Every structure is written in structure tokens, then in C-alpha cells.
Amino acid sequence: NNVIYLVWESCLEKKATYIFSTTTVEYTQTLIKIVKFILSEQTTRMDLRQNFIPENLNEIKSELIYHNNFKDWKSKLTKKTTGNTV
């Protein structure tokens, strides 16, 4: 099973980026769960951290990256998804 990364980035300043990882086999189910959450009434990032992720932890892996600028974001995102630095 190959790993697929789904990245959720806020367009608002000082918001963390969420990186979800899943397998090619579980991709569709994972994507559906993430989209349902984003479209639900509980769309705050705090709800995501406190409710959605713990309830689905054994099915969906996630990580947060905090950044100050695009170069920092790109470097951290690349490192988390490939193990390499930019």
C-alpha cells in the first residue's frame, strides 16, 4: 500500500497546516471522512484536534506543522511527506 498525503491549509494567518496520511486502499474512505468533518458544524481546528482526530486515530494519521512564511511551510511540508528537506 502506497502512502497518500492530504494537506489542509488555512488561508488565515497563524493557522497550522494539517497533514493527513492514508493508504491508496483507504484513500476514498479517509477523504470522505475529512470532507464530512470540514463541511460539518464542527469546523474549528480545535474541534478537529479534540474530537475528530482522537475518534478516528486508528484510521487516519495526522500531523500539524506551524510556520511563519512560505519557505518555512514548504520546507516543513516536504520533510513531513518525503523525509527530505528543500
mmCIF file of C-alpha atoms in Angstrom:
data_model
loop_
_atom_site.group_PDB
_atom_site.id
_atom_site.type_symbol
_atom_site.label_atom_id
_atom_site.label_comp_id
_atom_site.label_asym_id
_atom_site.label_seq_id
_atom_site.Cartn_x
_atom_site.Cartn_y
_atom_site.Cartn_z
ATOM 1 C CA ASN A 1 0.000 0.000 0.000
ATOM 2 C CA ASN A 2 1.369 3.381 -1.014
ATOM 3 C CA VAL A 3 1.020 6.331 1.326
ATOM 4 C CA ILE A 4 -1.037 9.328 0.197
ATOM 5 C CA TYR A 5 -0.905 12.704 1.942
ATOM 6 C CA LEU A 6 -3.868 15.079 2.145
ATOM 7 C CA VAL A 7 -2.950 18.627 3.159
ATOM 8 C CA TRP A 8 -5.452 21.050 4.705
ATOM 9 C CA GLU A 9 -4.097 24.591 4.799
ATOM 10 C CA SER A 10 -5.982 27.595 6.108
ATOM 11 C CA CYS A 11 -5.793 30.835 4.175
ATOM 12 C CA LEU A 12 -5.837 32.705 7.501
ATOM 13 C CA GLU A 13 -2.599 33.857 9.092
ATOM 14 C CA LYS A 14 -1.122 31.966 12.046
ATOM 15 C CA LYS A 15 -3.063 28.757 11.391
ATOM 16 C CA ALA A 16 -1.415 25.360 11.365
ATOM 17 C CA THR A 17 -1.411 23.081 8.360
ATOM 18 C CA TYR A 18 -2.874 19.607 8.849
ATOM 19 C CA ILE A 19 -1.252 16.718 7.031
ATOM 20 C CA PHE A 20 -3.338 13.553 6.896
ATOM 21 C CA SER A 21 -1.818 10.331 5.667
ATOM 22 C CA THR A 22 -3.581 7.244 4.453
ATOM 23 C CA THR A 23 -3.018 4.381 2.061
ATOM 24 C CA THR A 24 -4.160 4.080 -1.521
ATOM 25 C CA VAL A 25 -6.629 1.424 -0.367
ATOM 26 C CA GLU A 26 -8.153 3.660 2.349
ATOM 27 C CA TYR A 27 -7.912 6.936 0.387
ATOM 28 C CA THR A 28 -11.578 7.279 -0.586
ATOM 29 C CA GLN A 29 -12.910 6.498 2.898
ATOM 30 C CA THR A 30 -10.384 8.827 4.530
ATOM 31 C CA LEU A 31 -11.169 11.646 2.112
ATOM 32 C CA ILE A 32 -14.919 11.249 2.720
ATOM 33 C CA LYS A 33 -14.436 11.435 6.493
ATOM 34 C CA ILE A 34 -12.244 14.537 6.265
ATOM 35 C CA VAL A 35 -14.637 16.310 3.873
ATOM 36 C CA LYS A 36 -17.644 15.434 6.049
ATOM 37 C CA PHE A 37 -15.865 16.917 9.034
ATOM 38 C CA ILE A 38 -14.860 20.112 7.229
ATOM 39 C CA LEU A 39 -18.426 20.600 5.992
ATOM 40 C CA SER A 40 -19.982 19.802 9.366
ATOM 41 C CA GLU A 41 -20.958 22.217 12.092
ATOM 42 C CA GLN A 42 -17.714 21.444 13.965
ATOM 43 C CA THR A 43 -15.326 23.105 11.587
ATOM 44 C CA THR A 44 -12.977 24.747 14.056
ATOM 45 C CA ARG A 45 -9.469 23.428 14.159
ATOM 46 C CA MET A 46 -9.855 22.893 17.901
ATOM 47 C CA ASP A 47 -12.782 20.538 17.215
ATOM 48 C CA LEU A 48 -10.584 18.691 14.764
ATOM 49 C CA ARG A 49 -7.811 18.216 17.311
ATOM 50 C CA GLN A 50 -10.105 17.407 20.238
ATOM 51 C CA ASN A 51 -12.840 15.336 18.580
ATOM 52 C CA PHE A 52 -12.302 14.152 15.036
ATOM 53 C CA ILE A 53 -8.682 13.038 15.227
ATOM 54 C CA PRO A 54 -8.981 11.069 18.510
ATOM 55 C CA GLU A 55 -12.198 9.382 17.322
ATOM 56 C CA ASN A 56 -10.514 8.314 14.072
ATOM 57 C CA LEU A 57 -6.932 7.975 15.255
ATOM 58 C CA ASN A 58 -6.611 4.305 14.389
ATOM 59 C CA GLU A 59 -7.899 5.002 10.864
ATOM 60 C CA ILE A 60 -6.428 8.393 9.986
ATOM 61 C CA LYS A 61 -2.944 9.595 10.825
ATOM 62 C CA SER A 62 -2.387 13.320 11.076
ATOM 63 C CA GLU A 63 0.307 15.824 11.912
ATOM 64 C CA LEU A 64 0.405 19.568 12.360
ATOM 65 C CA ILE A 65 3.003 21.933 11.023
ATOM 66 C CA TYR A 66 3.367 25.506 12.191
ATOM 67 C CA HIS A 67 5.114 28.010 10.001
ATOM 68 C CA ASN A 68 5.991 31.673 9.663
ATOM 69 C CA ASN A 69 6.337 32.072 5.914
ATOM 70 C CA PHE A 70 6.017 30.178 2.634
ATOM 71 C CA LYS A 71 9.622 28.953 2.552
ATOM 72 C CA ASP A 72 9.303 27.601 6.108
ATOM 73 C CA TRP A 73 5.945 25.970 5.252
ATOM 74 C CA LYS A 74 7.293 24.363 2.080
ATOM 75 C CA SER A 75 10.357 23.002 3.871
ATOM 76 C CA LYS A 76 8.340 21.511 6.740
ATOM 77 C CA LEU A 77 5.695 20.076 4.414
ATOM 78 C CA THR A 78 8.334 18.435 2.234
ATOM 79 C CA LYS A 79 10.121 16.990 5.257
ATOM 80 C CA LYS A 80 6.878 15.545 6.710
ATOM 81 C CA THR A 81 5.743 13.990 3.440
ATOM 82 C CA THR A 82 9.042 12.765 1.983
ATOM 83 C CA GLY A 83 11.572 12.836 4.789
ATOM 84 C CA ASN A 84 13.675 15.252 2.731
ATOM 85 C CA THR A 85 14.331 18.932 3.161
ATOM 86 C CA VAL A 86 14.011 21.589 0.474
#
